[in-house]
Amino acid sequence: MVCKRITPISFCLLPVIHIPTMYATARPNATRVFLPTRRDSIRQTPSRSVRIPRSGHGHGHGTTMTENDGPPKFLDELRQYAMALHTKEQAPGSGKAEAPKERKPFQPTKAGVLRFYEESKVVYDAFEDIVLQDDRYACLRNTGLERGPALAEDIDYMVATWNLTRTPPTGDSAGSVYAAKVRDLAVSNPPAFICHYYNFYFAHTAGGRMIGKQVSEAALDGWMGAFYKWDGPVSSLLNNVRDSLNEMGGAWSEEEKKASMEETPATFAMAGSLMRLMAE
């Protein structure tokens, strides 16, 4: 199904958010720990800590699909913008941000991961409700990337297996705040909404899976649930969605494309506010 061309109802460019690294912190004094590079792999320490970003999401958005003899497609531009927010060590050749001086260990807990799942589900549910209700996003329906049902399954498993207590998200919790933001952007600034959609779903299939494996070993007795499993090859699912997003972005004006790209730092900040829950 082809998405309709999206024209913002109340379009305005959001101000660029200046951040010292690729990940903006949602708390002014929060410790910044960035995702390691291949040379600085995530590793478990005797205290069951792992190195994952306290203030961002798993970086990596898959490979670009532009033909060599064709002009860059919208997602190529969006990915390039996102990669520039990485450090040079993380993204040689494209990273421009300075690396933080300190790298402190991140120690997830079962209760923290449960809360991360609960709050993340609120955000995924928001995205998935929006695309079902708004015909402008019809091409993003039933993509196979949906995570809401998988998280519901994993939350039930964790509660039953480890006798954990649920913490229903409140109106001012990280997930609820993010969900409210994407619901607003879906109406008022669709290009910015698409930036959040792209980063939230694509990052989970890349760096998010790497982080999930390390967290499972450090805090979940090696268990990885449905959140990290898809029906069919993930690459095929991503390619289908990538084509839809490229078609959508290809119809935008330069101003609309700019609005989408400049929302990238906010996507890192909002995802970071969720990820930190695993160690709180």
PDB file of C-alpha atoms in Angstrom:
ATOM      1  CA  MET A   1       0.000   0.000   0.000  1.00  0.00           C
ATOM      2  CA  VAL A   2       1.324   3.396  -0.970  1.00  0.00           C
ATOM      3  CA  CYS A   3       1.367   6.168   1.605  1.00  0.00           C
ATOM      4  CA  LYS A   4      -0.234   9.430   0.705  1.00  0.00           C
ATOM      5  CA  ARG A   5       2.002  12.471   0.407  1.00  0.00           C
ATOM      6  CA  ILE A   6       2.247  14.030   3.831  1.00  0.00           C
ATOM      7  CA  THR A   7       1.796  17.749   4.158  1.00  0.00           C
ATOM      8  CA  PRO A   8       2.234  19.108   7.691  1.00  0.00           C
ATOM      9  CA  ILE A   9      -0.923  20.681   9.069  1.00  0.00           C
ATOM     10  CA  SER A  10       0.949  23.157  11.200  1.00  0.00           C
ATOM     11  CA  PHE A  11       4.445  23.026   9.842  1.00  0.00           C
ATOM     12  CA  CYS A  12       7.365  24.672  11.563  1.00  0.00           C
ATOM     13  CA  LEU A  13      11.009  23.773  11.889  1.00  0.00           C
ATOM     14  CA  LEU A  14      12.080  22.701  15.310  1.00  0.00           C
ATOM     15  CA  PRO A  15      15.274  24.307  16.604  1.00  0.00           C
ATOM     16  CA  VAL A  16      18.445  22.283  16.297  1.00  0.00           C
ATOM     17  CA  ILE A  17      19.279  20.652  19.605  1.00  0.00           C
ATOM     18  CA  HIS A  18      22.945  21.092  20.372  1.00  0.00           C
ATOM     19  CA  ILE A  19      24.434  18.007  22.006  1.00  0.00           C
ATOM     20  CA  PRO A  20      28.077  17.266  22.838  1.00  0.00           C
ATOM     21  CA  THR A  21      27.895  13.702  21.517  1.00  0.00           C
ATOM     22  CA  MET A  22      25.570  11.755  19.298  1.00  0.00           C
ATOM     23  CA  TYR A  23      23.313  11.058  22.251  1.00  0.00           C
ATOM     24  CA  ALA A  24      21.524  13.900  23.987  1.00  0.00           C
ATOM     25  CA  THR A  25      20.749  13.409  27.647  1.00  0.00           C
ATOM     26  CA  ALA A  26      17.210  13.846  28.826  1.00  0.00           C
ATOM     27  CA  ARG A  27      18.492  14.777  32.287  1.00  0.00           C
ATOM     28  CA  PRO A  28      20.874  17.742  32.646  1.00  0.00           C
ATOM     29  CA  ASN A  29      23.434  15.955  34.831  1.00  0.00           C
ATOM     30  CA  ALA A  30      23.029  12.424  33.565  1.00  0.00           C
ATOM     31  CA  THR A  31      26.193  10.429  32.939  1.00  0.00           C
ATOM     32  CA  ARG A  32      26.945   9.986  29.254  1.00  0.00           C
ATOM     33  CA  VAL A  33      28.168   6.562  28.232  1.00  0.00           C
ATOM     34  CA  PHE A  34      28.360   5.975  24.500  1.00  0.00           C
ATOM     35  CA  LEU A  35      27.958   2.778  22.552  1.00  0.00           C
ATOM     36  CA  PRO A  36      31.305   1.078  21.963  1.00  0.00           C
ATOM     37  CA  THR A  37      32.929   0.556  18.628  1.00  0.00           C
ATOM     38  CA  ARG A  38      34.081  -2.774  17.241  1.00  0.00           C
ATOM     39  CA  ARG A  39      37.456  -2.241  18.895  1.00  0.00           C
ATOM     40  CA  ASP A  40      35.823  -1.450  22.231  1.00  0.00           C
ATOM     41  CA  SER A  41      33.278  -4.251  22.357  1.00  0.00           C
ATOM     42  CA  ILE A  42      30.579  -4.496  24.958  1.00  0.00           C
ATOM     43  CA  ARG A  43      31.764  -6.813  27.633  1.00  0.00           C
ATOM     44  CA  GLN A  44      30.505  -8.135  30.902  1.00  0.00           C
ATOM     45  CA  THR A  45      32.478  -7.438  34.091  1.00  0.00           C
ATOM     46  CA  PRO A  46      32.510  -9.409  37.354  1.00  0.00           C
ATOM     47  CA  SER A  47      29.926  -6.950  38.753  1.00  0.00           C
ATOM     48  CA  ARG A  48      27.548  -7.902  35.947  1.00  0.00           C
ATOM     49  CA  SER A  49      27.858  -4.573  34.231  1.00  0.00           C
ATOM     50  CA  VAL A  50      27.869  -3.993  30.492  1.00  0.00           C
ATOM     51  CA  ARG A  51      28.920  -1.076  28.364  1.00  0.00           C
ATOM     52  CA  ILE A  52      25.858   0.302  26.632  1.00  0.00           C
ATOM     53  CA  PRO A  53      24.748   3.883  26.060  1.00  0.00           C
ATOM     54  CA  ARG A  54      23.043   5.396  29.097  1.00  0.00           C
ATOM     55  CA  SER A  55      21.841   8.308  27.061  1.00  0.00           C
ATOM     56  CA  GLY A  56      21.055   6.997  23.635  1.00  0.00           C
ATOM     57  CA  HIS A  57      19.814   4.203  21.492  1.00  0.00           C
ATOM     58  CA  GLY A  58      21.648   1.427  19.741  1.00  0.00           C
ATOM     59  CA  HIS A  59      23.339   3.037  16.788  1.00  0.00           C
ATOM     60  CA  GLY A  60      23.273   1.519  13.360  1.00  0.00           C
ATOM     61  CA  HIS A  61      20.458   1.732  10.860  1.00  0.00           C
ATOM     62  CA  GLY A  62      21.311  -0.962   8.391  1.00  0.00           C
ATOM     63  CA  THR A  63      22.907  -0.535   5.017  1.00  0.00           C
ATOM     64  CA  THR A  64      21.825   2.034   2.490  1.00  0.00           C
ATOM     65  CA  MET A  65      20.108   0.881  -0.647  1.00  0.00           C
ATOM     66  CA  THR A  66      20.868   3.648  -3.120  1.00  0.00           C
ATOM     67  CA  GLU A  67      21.999   2.493  -6.547  1.00  0.00           C
ATOM     68  CA  ASN A  68      25.534   3.540  -7.387  1.00  0.00           C
ATOM     69  CA  ASP A  69      24.457   5.492 -10.471  1.00  0.00           C
ATOM     70  CA  GLY A  70      21.458   7.199  -8.900  1.00  0.00           C
ATOM     71  CA  PRO A  71      20.994  10.225  -6.659  1.00  0.00           C
ATOM     72  CA  PRO A  72      20.835   9.732  -2.880  1.00  0.00           C
ATOM     73  CA  LYS A  73      17.435   8.723  -1.588  1.00  0.00           C
ATOM     74  CA  PHE A  74      15.789  10.318   1.410  1.00  0.00           C
ATOM     75  CA  LEU A  75      16.836   7.658   3.931  1.00  0.00           C
ATOM     76  CA  ASP A  76      20.417   7.899   2.713  1.00  0.00           C
ATOM     77  CA  GLU A  77      20.353  11.567   3.665  1.00  0.00           C
ATOM     78  CA  LEU A  78      18.628  10.889   6.973  1.00  0.00           C
ATOM     79  CA  ARG A  79      21.073   8.126   7.860  1.00  0.00           C
ATOM     80  CA  GLN A  80      24.032  10.310   6.928  1.00  0.00           C
ATOM     81  CA  TYR A  81      22.712  13.048   9.193  1.00  0.00           C
ATOM     82  CA  ALA A  82      22.325  10.558  12.041  1.00  0.00           C
ATOM     83  CA  MET A  83      25.768   9.056  11.562  1.00  0.00           C
ATOM     84  CA  ALA A  84      27.348  12.517  11.752  1.00  0.00           C
ATOM     85  CA  LEU A  85      26.097  12.672  15.354  1.00  0.00           C
ATOM     86  CA  HIS A  86      28.223   9.632  16.188  1.00  0.00           C
ATOM     87  CA  THR A  87      31.834   9.971  17.248  1.00  0.00           C
ATOM     88  CA  LYS A  88      34.630   9.450  14.740  1.00  0.00           C
ATOM     89  CA  GLU A  89      35.553   6.244  16.566  1.00  0.00           C
ATOM     90  CA  GLN A  90      32.041   4.848  16.241  1.00  0.00           C
ATOM     91  CA  ALA A  91      31.547   5.875  12.639  1.00  0.00           C
ATOM     92  CA  PRO A  92      34.891   6.327  10.858  1.00  0.00           C
ATOM     93  CA  GLY A  93      34.515   8.621   7.910  1.00  0.00           C
ATOM     94  CA  SER A  94      31.115  10.003   8.916  1.00  0.00           C
ATOM     95  CA  GLY A  95      31.129  10.607  12.680  1.00  0.00           C
ATOM     96  CA  LYS A  96      31.803  14.180  13.743  1.00  0.00           C
ATOM     97  CA  ALA A  97      30.909  14.309  17.454  1.00  0.00           C
ATOM     98  CA  GLU A  98      33.558  14.327  20.150  1.00  0.00           C
ATOM     99  CA  ALA A  99      33.753  11.227  22.317  1.00  0.00           C
ATOM    100  CA  PRO A 100      33.035  11.631  26.036  1.00  0.00           C
ATOM    101  CA  LYS A 101      36.092  11.413  28.265  1.00  0.00           C
ATOM    102  CA  GLU A 102      34.575   8.933  30.708  1.00  0.00           C
ATOM    103  CA  ARG A 103      32.989   5.577  29.996  1.00  0.00           C
ATOM    104  CA  LYS A 104      31.220   4.215  33.034  1.00  0.00           C
ATOM    105  CA  PRO A 105      29.717   0.735  33.241  1.00  0.00           C
ATOM    106  CA  PHE A 106      25.994   0.283  32.876  1.00  0.00           C
ATOM    107  CA  GLN A 107      24.404  -2.269  35.219  1.00  0.00           C
ATOM    108  CA  PRO A 108      20.952  -3.446  34.117  1.00  0.00           C
ATOM    109  CA  THR A 109      18.646  -5.354  36.474  1.00  0.00           C
ATOM    110  CA  LYS A 110      15.637  -7.586  35.882  1.00  0.00           C
ATOM    111  CA  ALA A 111      13.320  -4.983  37.400  1.00  0.00           C
ATOM    112  CA  GLY A 112      14.934  -2.281  35.279  1.00  0.00           C
ATOM    113  CA  VAL A 113      14.578  -4.257  32.065  1.00  0.00           C
ATOM    114  CA  LEU A 114      10.927  -4.917  32.885  1.00  0.00           C
ATOM    115  CA  ARG A 115      10.324  -1.215  33.292  1.00  0.00           C
ATOM    116  CA  PHE A 116      12.175  -0.514  30.045  1.00  0.00           C
ATOM    117  CA  TYR A 117       9.881  -2.997  28.306  1.00  0.00           C
ATOM    118  CA  GLU A 118       6.741  -1.508  29.865  1.00  0.00           C
ATOM    119  CA  GLU A 119       7.652   2.042  28.911  1.00  0.00           C
ATOM    120  CA  SER A 120       8.870   1.047  25.441  1.00  0.00           C
ATOM    121  CA  LYS A 121       5.585  -0.735  24.777  1.00  0.00           C
ATOM    122  CA  VAL A 122       3.721   2.538  25.333  1.00  0.00           C
ATOM    123  CA  VAL A 123       5.811   4.133  22.587  1.00  0.00           C
ATOM    124  CA  TYR A 124       5.508   1.246  20.145  1.00  0.00           C
ATOM    125  CA  ASP A 125       1.756   1.130  20.765  1.00  0.00           C
ATOM    126  CA  ALA A 126       1.564   4.830  19.926  1.00  0.00           C
ATOM    127  CA  PHE A 127       3.425   4.388  16.639  1.00  0.00           C
ATOM    128  CA  GLU A 128       1.357   1.351  15.708  1.00  0.00           C
ATOM    129  CA  ASP A 129      -1.964   2.992  16.603  1.00  0.00           C
ATOM    130  CA  ILE A 130      -1.072   6.067  14.560  1.00  0.00           C
ATOM    131  CA  VAL A 131      -0.279   4.188  11.361  1.00  0.00           C
ATOM    132  CA  LEU A 132      -3.498   2.185  11.676  1.00  0.00           C
ATOM    133  CA  GLN A 133      -5.679   5.240  12.203  1.00  0.00           C
ATOM    134  CA  ASP A 134      -4.081   7.747   9.820  1.00  0.00           C
ATOM    135  CA  ASP A 135      -4.265   6.838   6.138  1.00  0.00           C
ATOM    136  CA  ARG A 136      -1.265   9.056   5.379  1.00  0.00           C
ATOM    137  CA  TYR A 137       0.857   6.363   7.033  1.00  0.00           C
ATOM    138  CA  ALA A 138      -0.983   3.396   5.528  1.00  0.00           C
ATOM    139  CA  CYS A 139       2.209   2.015   3.945  1.00  0.00           C
ATOM    140  CA  LEU A 140       3.597   1.463   7.463  1.00  0.00           C
ATOM    141  CA  ARG A 141       0.835  -0.928   8.476  1.00  0.00           C
ATOM    142  CA  ASN A 142       1.574  -4.601   9.080  1.00  0.00           C
ATOM    143  CA  THR A 143       5.240  -4.265   8.179  1.00  0.00           C
ATOM    144  CA  GLY A 144       6.394  -7.092  10.423  1.00  0.00           C
ATOM    145  CA  LEU A 145       8.477  -4.659  12.466  1.00  0.00           C
ATOM    146  CA  GLU A 146       5.696  -4.100  15.026  1.00  0.00           C
ATOM    147  CA  ARG A 147       6.926  -4.659  18.584  1.00  0.00           C
ATOM    148  CA  GLY A 148       3.905  -3.974  20.790  1.00  0.00           C
ATOM    149  CA  PRO A 149       2.575  -7.575  20.886  1.00  0.00           C
ATOM    150  CA  ALA A 150       6.077  -8.990  21.365  1.00  0.00           C
ATOM    151  CA  LEU A 151       6.680  -6.711  24.346  1.00  0.00           C
ATOM    152  CA  ALA A 152       3.345  -7.696  25.885  1.00  0.00           C
ATOM    153  CA  GLU A 153       4.430 -11.341  25.676  1.00  0.00           C
ATOM    154  CA  ASP A 154       7.828 -10.627  27.211  1.00  0.00           C
ATOM    155  CA  ILE A 155       6.393  -8.535  30.033  1.00  0.00           C
ATOM    156  CA  ASP A 156       4.062 -11.383  31.017  1.00  0.00           C
ATOM    157  CA  TYR A 157       6.971 -13.840  30.885  1.00  0.00           C
ATOM    158  CA  MET A 158       9.235 -11.728  33.081  1.00  0.00           C
ATOM    159  CA  VAL A 159       6.558 -11.152  35.704  1.00  0.00           C
ATOM    160  CA  ALA A 160       5.697 -14.854  35.872  1.00  0.00           C
ATOM    161  CA  THR A 161       9.257 -16.186  35.711  1.00  0.00           C
ATOM    162  CA  TRP A 162      11.001 -13.859  38.147  1.00  0.00           C
ATOM    163  CA  ASN A 163       8.036 -12.797  40.296  1.00  0.00           C
ATOM    164  CA  LEU A 164       8.529  -9.167  39.338  1.00  0.00           C
ATOM    165  CA  THR A 165       6.113  -6.352  40.057  1.00  0.00           C
ATOM    166  CA  ARG A 166       4.634  -4.383  37.209  1.00  0.00           C
ATOM    167  CA  THR A 167       5.016  -0.604  37.211  1.00  0.00           C
ATOM    168  CA  PRO A 168       2.245   0.820  34.996  1.00  0.00           C
ATOM    169  CA  PRO A 169       3.516   3.856  33.074  1.00  0.00           C
ATOM    170  CA  THR A 170       2.223   7.160  34.420  1.00  0.00           C
ATOM    171  CA  GLY A 171       1.453  10.330  32.520  1.00  0.00           C
ATOM    172  CA  ASP A 172       4.892  11.793  33.143  1.00  0.00           C
ATOM    173  CA  SER A 173       6.915   8.585  32.682  1.00  0.00           C
ATOM    174  CA  ALA A 174       9.497   8.338  29.915  1.00  0.00           C
ATOM    175  CA  GLY A 175       7.349   6.159  27.687  1.00  0.00           C
ATOM    176  CA  SER A 176       4.209   8.240  28.124  1.00  0.00           C
ATOM    177  CA  VAL A 177       6.072  11.471  27.396  1.00  0.00           C
ATOM    178  CA  TYR A 178       7.599  10.004  24.248  1.00  0.00           C
ATOM    179  CA  ALA A 179       4.283   8.524  23.112  1.00  0.00           C
ATOM    180  CA  ALA A 180       2.580  11.898  23.536  1.00  0.00           C
ATOM    181  CA  LYS A 181       5.324  13.519  21.492  1.00  0.00           C
ATOM    182  CA  VAL A 182       5.022  11.148  18.537  1.00  0.00           C
ATOM    183  CA  ARG A 183       1.219  11.435  18.571  1.00  0.00           C
ATOM    184  CA  ASP A 184       1.541  15.206  18.380  1.00  0.00           C
ATOM    185  CA  LEU A 185       4.185  15.116  15.647  1.00  0.00           C
ATOM    186  CA  ALA A 186       2.143  12.684  13.563  1.00  0.00           C
ATOM    187  CA  VAL A 187      -0.429  15.471  13.192  1.00  0.00           C
ATOM    188  CA  SER A 188       1.564  18.701  13.448  1.00  0.00           C
ATOM    189  CA  ASN A 189       4.887  17.739  11.810  1.00  0.00           C
ATOM    190  CA  PRO A 190       4.783  14.461   9.849  1.00  0.00           C
ATOM    191  CA  PRO A 191       8.409  14.679   8.606  1.00  0.00           C
ATOM    192  CA  ALA A 192       9.599  14.860  12.219  1.00  0.00           C
ATOM    193  CA  PHE A 193       7.312  11.940  13.076  1.00  0.00           C
ATOM    194  CA  ILE A 194       8.881   9.862  10.303  1.00  0.00           C
ATOM    195  CA  CYS A 195      12.340  10.622  11.705  1.00  0.00           C
ATOM    196  CA  HIS A 196      11.273   9.160  15.052  1.00  0.00           C
ATOM    197  CA  TYR A 197       9.666   6.164  13.371  1.00  0.00           C
ATOM    198  CA  TYR A 198      12.781   5.419  11.333  1.00  0.00           C
ATOM    199  CA  ASN A 199      15.234   5.758  14.204  1.00  0.00           C
ATOM    200  CA  PHE A 200      13.082   3.925  16.748  1.00  0.00           C
ATOM    201  CA  TYR A 201      12.366   0.866  14.600  1.00  0.00           C
ATOM    202  CA  PHE A 202      15.540   0.598  12.544  1.00  0.00           C
ATOM    203  CA  ALA A 203      17.923   1.130  15.460  1.00  0.00           C
ATOM    204  CA  HIS A 204      16.228  -1.675  17.394  1.00  0.00           C
ATOM    205  CA  THR A 205      16.977  -4.155  14.610  1.00  0.00           C
ATOM    206  CA  ALA A 206      20.667  -3.191  14.575  1.00  0.00           C
ATOM    207  CA  GLY A 207      22.422  -1.867  17.676  1.00  0.00           C
ATOM    208  CA  GLY A 208      19.337  -2.649  19.731  1.00  0.00           C
ATOM    209  CA  ARG A 209      19.773  -6.371  19.133  1.00  0.00           C
ATOM    210  CA  MET A 210      23.428  -6.216  20.123  1.00  0.00           C
ATOM    211  CA  ILE A 211      22.510  -4.406  23.334  1.00  0.00           C
ATOM    212  CA  GLY A 212      19.716  -6.895  23.988  1.00  0.00           C
ATOM    213  CA  LYS A 213      22.115  -9.815  23.814  1.00  0.00           C
ATOM    214  CA  GLN A 214      24.498  -8.217  26.285  1.00  0.00           C
ATOM    215  CA  VAL A 215      21.691  -7.281  28.674  1.00  0.00           C
ATOM    216  CA  SER A 216      20.321 -10.821  28.510  1.00  0.00           C
ATOM    217  CA  GLU A 217      23.688 -12.200  29.585  1.00  0.00           C
ATOM    218  CA  ALA A 218      24.224  -9.639  32.316  1.00  0.00           C
ATOM    219  CA  ALA A 219      20.764  -9.496  33.884  1.00  0.00           C
ATOM    220  CA  LEU A 220      18.312 -12.001  32.376  1.00  0.00           C
ATOM    221  CA  ASP A 221      20.123 -15.339  32.773  1.00  0.00           C
ATOM    222  CA  GLY A 222      20.725 -15.471  29.032  1.00  0.00           C
ATOM    223  CA  TRP A 223      17.045 -15.133  28.124  1.00  0.00           C
ATOM    224  CA  MET A 224      16.062 -13.139  25.036  1.00  0.00           C
ATOM    225  CA  GLY A 225      12.367 -12.919  24.388  1.00  0.00           C
ATOM    226  CA  ALA A 226      10.039 -12.083  21.530  1.00  0.00           C
ATOM    227  CA  PHE A 227      11.165  -8.448  21.476  1.00  0.00           C
ATOM    228  CA  TYR A 228      14.256  -9.551  19.564  1.00  0.00           C
ATOM    229  CA  LYS A 229      12.524 -11.981  17.211  1.00  0.00           C
ATOM    230  CA  TRP A 230      10.764 -11.267  13.932  1.00  0.00           C
ATOM    231  CA  ASP A 231       8.697 -13.371  11.561  1.00  0.00           C
ATOM    232  CA  GLY A 232      10.969 -13.686   8.564  1.00  0.00           C
ATOM    233  CA  PRO A 233      14.342 -12.174   7.661  1.00  0.00           C
ATOM    234  CA  VAL A 234      14.706  -8.752   9.268  1.00  0.00           C
ATOM    235  CA  SER A 235      16.584  -7.467   6.224  1.00  0.00           C
ATOM    236  CA  SER A 236      13.580  -8.129   3.997  1.00  0.00           C
ATOM    237  CA  LEU A 237      11.222  -6.400   6.411  1.00  0.00           C
ATOM    238  CA  LEU A 238      13.527  -3.395   6.599  1.00  0.00           C
ATOM    239  CA  ASN A 239      13.892  -3.191   2.826  1.00  0.00           C
ATOM    240  CA  ASN A 240      10.130  -3.039   2.361  1.00  0.00           C
ATOM    241  CA  VAL A 241       9.759  -0.271   4.940  1.00  0.00           C
ATOM    242  CA  ARG A 242      12.813   1.521   3.557  1.00  0.00           C
ATOM    243  CA  ASP A 243      11.188   1.641   0.116  1.00  0.00           C
ATOM    244  CA  SER A 244       8.007   3.112   1.583  1.00  0.00           C
ATOM    245  CA  LEU A 245       9.887   5.766   3.552  1.00  0.00           C
ATOM    246  CA  ASN A 246      12.020   6.687   0.546  1.00  0.00           C
ATOM    247  CA  GLU A 247       8.914   7.128  -1.580  1.00  0.00           C
ATOM    248  CA  MET A 248       7.323   9.273   1.104  1.00  0.00           C
ATOM    249  CA  GLY A 249      10.401  11.431   1.656  1.00  0.00           C
ATOM    250  CA  GLY A 250      10.991  11.757  -2.069  1.00  0.00           C
ATOM    251  CA  ALA A 251       7.766  13.750  -2.343  1.00  0.00           C
ATOM    252  CA  TRP A 252       8.741  16.250   0.356  1.00  0.00           C
ATOM    253  CA  SER A 253      10.078  19.736  -0.131  1.00  0.00           C
ATOM    254  CA  GLU A 254      13.615  20.552   0.982  1.00  0.00           C
ATOM    255  CA  GLU A 255      12.146  22.307   4.013  1.00  0.00           C
ATOM    256  CA  GLU A 256      10.242  19.204   5.011  1.00  0.00           C
ATOM    257  CA  LYS A 257      13.317  17.012   4.577  1.00  0.00           C
ATOM    258  CA  LYS A 258      15.301  19.422   6.723  1.00  0.00           C
ATOM    259  CA  ALA A 259      12.657  19.267   9.446  1.00  0.00           C
ATOM    260  CA  SER A 260      12.863  15.483   9.441  1.00  0.00           C
ATOM    261  CA  MET A 261      16.654  15.381   9.663  1.00  0.00           C
ATOM    262  CA  GLU A 262      16.871  18.062  12.363  1.00  0.00           C
ATOM    263  CA  GLU A 263      14.608  15.978  14.588  1.00  0.00           C
ATOM    264  CA  THR A 264      17.314  13.296  14.822  1.00  0.00           C
ATOM    265  CA  PRO A 265      18.956  14.551  18.054  1.00  0.00           C
ATOM    266  CA  ALA A 266      15.552  14.493  19.748  1.00  0.00           C
ATOM    267  CA  THR A 267      15.075  10.854  18.742  1.00  0.00           C
ATOM    268  CA  PHE A 268      18.380   9.993  20.433  1.00  0.00           C
ATOM    269  CA  ALA A 269      17.388  11.879  23.577  1.00  0.00           C
ATOM    270  CA  MET A 270      13.953  10.279  23.869  1.00  0.00           C
ATOM    271  CA  ALA A 271      15.295   6.776  23.222  1.00  0.00           C
ATOM    272  CA  GLY A 272      17.986   7.424  25.824  1.00  0.00           C
ATOM    273  CA  SER A 273      15.385   8.297  28.447  1.00  0.00           C
ATOM    274  CA  LEU A 274      13.941   4.819  27.934  1.00  0.00           C
ATOM    275  CA  MET A 275      17.221   2.924  27.874  1.00  0.00           C
ATOM    276  CA  ARG A 276      18.396   4.376  31.172  1.00  0.00           C
ATOM    277  CA  LEU A 277      15.442   2.722  32.868  1.00  0.00           C
ATOM    278  CA  MET A 278      17.209  -0.635  32.642  1.00  0.00           C
ATOM    279  CA  ALA A 279      19.717   0.448  35.280  1.00  0.00           C
ATOM    280  CA  GLU A 280      17.452   2.517  37.548  1.00  0.00           C
TER     281      GLU A 280
END
